[in-house]
XYZ file of C-alpha atoms in Angstrom:
278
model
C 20.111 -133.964 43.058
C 19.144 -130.301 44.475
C 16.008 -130.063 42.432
C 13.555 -131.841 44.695
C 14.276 -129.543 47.762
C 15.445 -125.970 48.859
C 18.193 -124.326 47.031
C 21.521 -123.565 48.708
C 21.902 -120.111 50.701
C 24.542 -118.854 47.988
C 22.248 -119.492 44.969
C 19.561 -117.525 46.579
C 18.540 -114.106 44.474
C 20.912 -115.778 41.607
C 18.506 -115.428 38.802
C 17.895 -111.711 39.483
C 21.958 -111.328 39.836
C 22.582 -113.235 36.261
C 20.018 -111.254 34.588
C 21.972 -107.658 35.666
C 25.215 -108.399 35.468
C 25.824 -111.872 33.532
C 27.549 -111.124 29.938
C 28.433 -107.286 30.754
C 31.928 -106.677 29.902
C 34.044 -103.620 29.186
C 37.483 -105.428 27.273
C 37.579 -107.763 24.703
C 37.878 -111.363 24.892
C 38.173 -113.954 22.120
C 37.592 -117.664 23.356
C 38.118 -121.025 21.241
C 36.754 -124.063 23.528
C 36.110 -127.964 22.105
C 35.455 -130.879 23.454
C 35.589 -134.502 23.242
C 33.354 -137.560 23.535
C 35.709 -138.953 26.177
C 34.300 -136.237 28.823
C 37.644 -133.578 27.961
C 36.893 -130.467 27.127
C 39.132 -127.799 26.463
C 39.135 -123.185 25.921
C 41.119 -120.951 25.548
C 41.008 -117.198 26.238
C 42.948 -114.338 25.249
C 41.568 -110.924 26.299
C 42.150 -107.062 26.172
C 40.936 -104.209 28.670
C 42.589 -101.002 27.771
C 46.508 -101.325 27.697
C 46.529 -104.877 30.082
C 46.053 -108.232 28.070
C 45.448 -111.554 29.565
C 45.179 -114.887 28.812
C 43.986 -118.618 30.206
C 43.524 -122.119 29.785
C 41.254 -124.101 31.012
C 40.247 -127.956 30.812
C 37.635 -130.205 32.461
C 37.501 -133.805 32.263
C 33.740 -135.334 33.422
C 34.120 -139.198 34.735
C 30.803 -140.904 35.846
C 30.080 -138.710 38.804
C 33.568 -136.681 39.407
C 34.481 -133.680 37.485
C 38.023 -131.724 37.658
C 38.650 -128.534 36.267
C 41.822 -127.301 35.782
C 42.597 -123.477 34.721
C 46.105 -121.599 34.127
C 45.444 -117.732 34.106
C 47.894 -115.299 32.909
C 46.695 -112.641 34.936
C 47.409 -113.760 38.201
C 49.838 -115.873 37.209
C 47.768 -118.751 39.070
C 47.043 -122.361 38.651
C 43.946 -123.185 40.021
C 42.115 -126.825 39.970
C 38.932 -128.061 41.534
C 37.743 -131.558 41.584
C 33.871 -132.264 42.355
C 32.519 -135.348 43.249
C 28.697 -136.104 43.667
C 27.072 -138.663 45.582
C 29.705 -140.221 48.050
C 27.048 -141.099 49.858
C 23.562 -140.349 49.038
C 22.377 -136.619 47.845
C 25.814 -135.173 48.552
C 28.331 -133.598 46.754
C 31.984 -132.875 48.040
C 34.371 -129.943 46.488
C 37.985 -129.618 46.579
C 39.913 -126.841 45.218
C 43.316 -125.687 45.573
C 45.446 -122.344 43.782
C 49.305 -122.461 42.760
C 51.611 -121.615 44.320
C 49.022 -119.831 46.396
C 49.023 -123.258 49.172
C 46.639 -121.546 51.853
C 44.245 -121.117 49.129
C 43.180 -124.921 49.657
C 40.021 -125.657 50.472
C 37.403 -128.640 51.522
C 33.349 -127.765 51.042
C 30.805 -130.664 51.704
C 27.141 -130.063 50.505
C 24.212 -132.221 51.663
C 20.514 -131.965 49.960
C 17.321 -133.153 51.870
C 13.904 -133.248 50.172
C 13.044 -130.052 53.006
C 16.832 -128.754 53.931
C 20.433 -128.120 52.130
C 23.836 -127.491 54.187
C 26.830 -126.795 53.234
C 30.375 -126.729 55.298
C 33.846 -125.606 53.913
C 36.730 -125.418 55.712
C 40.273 -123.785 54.526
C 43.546 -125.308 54.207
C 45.639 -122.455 55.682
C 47.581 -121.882 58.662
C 44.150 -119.880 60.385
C 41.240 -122.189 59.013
C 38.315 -120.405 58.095
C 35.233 -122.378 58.258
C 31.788 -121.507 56.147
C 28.546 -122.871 56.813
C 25.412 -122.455 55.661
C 21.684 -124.189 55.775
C 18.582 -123.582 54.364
C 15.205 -125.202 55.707
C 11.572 -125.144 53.245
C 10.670 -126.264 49.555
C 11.418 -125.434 46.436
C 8.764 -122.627 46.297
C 9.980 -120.823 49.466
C 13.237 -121.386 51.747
C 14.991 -119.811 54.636
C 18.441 -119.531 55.250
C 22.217 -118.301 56.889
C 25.679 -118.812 56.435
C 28.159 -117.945 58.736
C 31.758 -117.259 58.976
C 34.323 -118.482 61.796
C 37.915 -118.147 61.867
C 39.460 -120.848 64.302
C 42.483 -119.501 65.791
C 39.833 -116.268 67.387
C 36.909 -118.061 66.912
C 35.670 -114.686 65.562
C 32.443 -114.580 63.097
C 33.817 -112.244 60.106
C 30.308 -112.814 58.669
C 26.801 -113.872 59.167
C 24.099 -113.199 56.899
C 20.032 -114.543 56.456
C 17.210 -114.239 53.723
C 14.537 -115.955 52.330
C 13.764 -116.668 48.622
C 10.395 -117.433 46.987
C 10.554 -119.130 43.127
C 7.384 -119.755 41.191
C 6.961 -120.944 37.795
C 7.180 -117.717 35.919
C 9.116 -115.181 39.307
C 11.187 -115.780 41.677
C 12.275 -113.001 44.454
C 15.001 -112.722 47.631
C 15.311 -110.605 50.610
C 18.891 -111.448 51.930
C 20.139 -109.418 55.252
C 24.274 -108.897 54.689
C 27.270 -108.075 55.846
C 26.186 -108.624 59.427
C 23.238 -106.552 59.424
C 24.727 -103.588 57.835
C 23.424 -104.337 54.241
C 20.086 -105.554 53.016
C 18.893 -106.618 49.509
C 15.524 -107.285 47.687
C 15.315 -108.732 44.454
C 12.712 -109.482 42.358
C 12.300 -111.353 38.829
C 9.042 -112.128 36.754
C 8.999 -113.907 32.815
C 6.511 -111.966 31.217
C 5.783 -115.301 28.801
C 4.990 -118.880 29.331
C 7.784 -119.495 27.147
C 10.348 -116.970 29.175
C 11.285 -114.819 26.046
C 11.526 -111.932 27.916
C 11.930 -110.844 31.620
C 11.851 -108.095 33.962
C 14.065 -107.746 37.024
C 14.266 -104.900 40.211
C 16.864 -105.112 42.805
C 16.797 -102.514 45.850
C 19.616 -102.597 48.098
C 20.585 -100.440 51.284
C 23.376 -99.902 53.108
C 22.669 -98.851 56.250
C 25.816 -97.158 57.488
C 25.993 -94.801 54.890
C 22.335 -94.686 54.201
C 23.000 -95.381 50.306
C 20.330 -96.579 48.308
C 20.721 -98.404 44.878
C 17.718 -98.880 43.260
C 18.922 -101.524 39.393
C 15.988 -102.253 37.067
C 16.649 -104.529 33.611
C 15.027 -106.537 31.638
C 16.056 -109.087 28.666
C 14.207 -110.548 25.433
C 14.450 -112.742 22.887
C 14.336 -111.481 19.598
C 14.322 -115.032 17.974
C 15.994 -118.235 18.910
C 19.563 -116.876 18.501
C 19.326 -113.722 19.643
C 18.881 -112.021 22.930
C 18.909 -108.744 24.089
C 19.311 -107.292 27.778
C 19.429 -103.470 29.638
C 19.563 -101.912 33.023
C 19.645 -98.720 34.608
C 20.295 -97.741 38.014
C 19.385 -94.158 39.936
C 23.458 -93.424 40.021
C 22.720 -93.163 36.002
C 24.564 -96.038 35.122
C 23.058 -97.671 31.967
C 24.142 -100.907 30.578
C 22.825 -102.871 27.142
C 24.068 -105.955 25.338
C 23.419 -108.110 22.199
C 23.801 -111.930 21.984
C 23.548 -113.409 18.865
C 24.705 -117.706 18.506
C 26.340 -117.546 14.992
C 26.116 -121.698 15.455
C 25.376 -124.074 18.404
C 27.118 -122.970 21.375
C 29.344 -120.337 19.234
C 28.247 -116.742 20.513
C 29.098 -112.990 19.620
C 28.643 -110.549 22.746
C 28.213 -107.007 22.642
C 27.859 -104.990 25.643
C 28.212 -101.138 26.870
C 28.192 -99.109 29.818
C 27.277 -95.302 29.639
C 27.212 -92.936 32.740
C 23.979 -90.674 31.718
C 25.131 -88.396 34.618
C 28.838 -88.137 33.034
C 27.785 -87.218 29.588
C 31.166 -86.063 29.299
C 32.823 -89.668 29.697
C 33.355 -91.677 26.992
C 30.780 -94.890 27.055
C 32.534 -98.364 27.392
C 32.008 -101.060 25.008
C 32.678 -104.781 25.193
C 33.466 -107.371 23.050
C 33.189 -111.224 23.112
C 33.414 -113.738 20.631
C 33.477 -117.698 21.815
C 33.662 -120.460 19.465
C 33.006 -123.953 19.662
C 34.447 -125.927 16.169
């Protein structure tokens, strides 16, 4: 529905992000997921970080164009459920989600694609509604966009932030001005293959009221089709590196593992993750 016009302001610099940060962990989780041919599917996750252990459920059901997802967490001893709904009327999509017993955490988004633009509104169910919005105007190659933040009972903005993004075939790349004005971020990503086996990724960031500077490079590979292989390194000296091997379709072993290179006297974190899917 999105794919024929600009992405949404919140997925902008996304590919750069996943590449860092998606799979890194420092516990251990073990997950056991199935699913159905009637559109349920079901996981379940038990997990370990030093002396605290956790747990959830989840479940989605998909129905024509409405999916609900429905997730009990252990942790914070939440339930949370969101039920999405696409095309109510023509290139839209409408979110609801609400936490247990957590009732202010309700909340009503509405997105709208256009072959040239994307918005997106959400408003809060609490007793000071918060509303988000956000557009973006362009093409798929290259978009501009904001969000803002507005609470109603001050009519105060508690955020506004802009960017741009750029996506080719083989790169894409996003300068997005934060945390209203005081941050900015660059991010660039290139394939270095026409079949995207491996990639290269630089993020810059600055924050301008403390002058700090974070300068993350990583990259990832694929070794063969089940097996994939990602690092990164910032100029604090944090390094990161993680294996993923699929031991059978859409059953994956994770392991991941943080080292401070200017802490050699730290002991380096490790993460484990093993999800199966019968």
């Amino acid at each position: 529905m999105g794919g024929k016009g600009p992405s949404l302001f919140s997925d902008f610099g996304n590919k750069a992000k996943d590449l860092l940060a998606k799979g890194y962990s420092s516990d251990q989780k073990f997950t056991l997921a199935s699913d159905s041919a009637t559109g349920l599917a079901l996981s379940s996750t038990v997990g370990k970080n030093g002396a605290l252990s956790s747990g959830n459920v989840t479940a989605q059901y998909k129905r024509e164009n409405s999916v609900l997802d429905v997730k009990v967490d252990t942790e914070s001893n939440q339930i949370s459920a969101t039920l999405t709904v696409t095309d109510i009327l023509a290139s839209t999509k409408a979110i609801a989600s609400l936490k247990l017993p957590d009732y202010d955490s309700g909340k009503l988004e509405a997105q709208y694609f256009h072959e040239h633009a994307t918005f997106s509104m959400a408003v809060t169910a609490s007793q000071s509604p918060v509303v988000d919005v956000s557009a973006t105007i362009g093409t798929p190659s290259i978009a501009f966009g904001a969000e803002t933040s507005c609470t109603t009972d001050s009519y105060k903005f508690v955020k506004y932030n802009a960017g741009v993004s750029m996506t080719k075939p083989y790169s894409n790349a996003s300068v997005i001005l934060a945390d209203k004005g005081d941050s900015l971020r660059f991010s660039y990503m290139h394939h270095l293959d026409q079949l995207n086996r491996g990639a290269v990724v630089g993020e810059i960031s600055r924050k301008f009221s403390t002058n700090e500077n974070t300068l993350t490079v990583g990259c990832s590979y694929v070794v063969d089709p089940n097996t994939i292989v990602k690092a990164k390194l910032n100029n604090h000296g944090n390094l990161g590196a993680l294996l993923q091997h699929e031991l059978k379709p859409k059953s994956y072993l994770t392991i991941s593992g943080a080292f401070d290179t200017k802490a050699l006297e730290k002991y380096p974190k490790f993460g484990l993750a093993l999800s199966l899917k019968p």
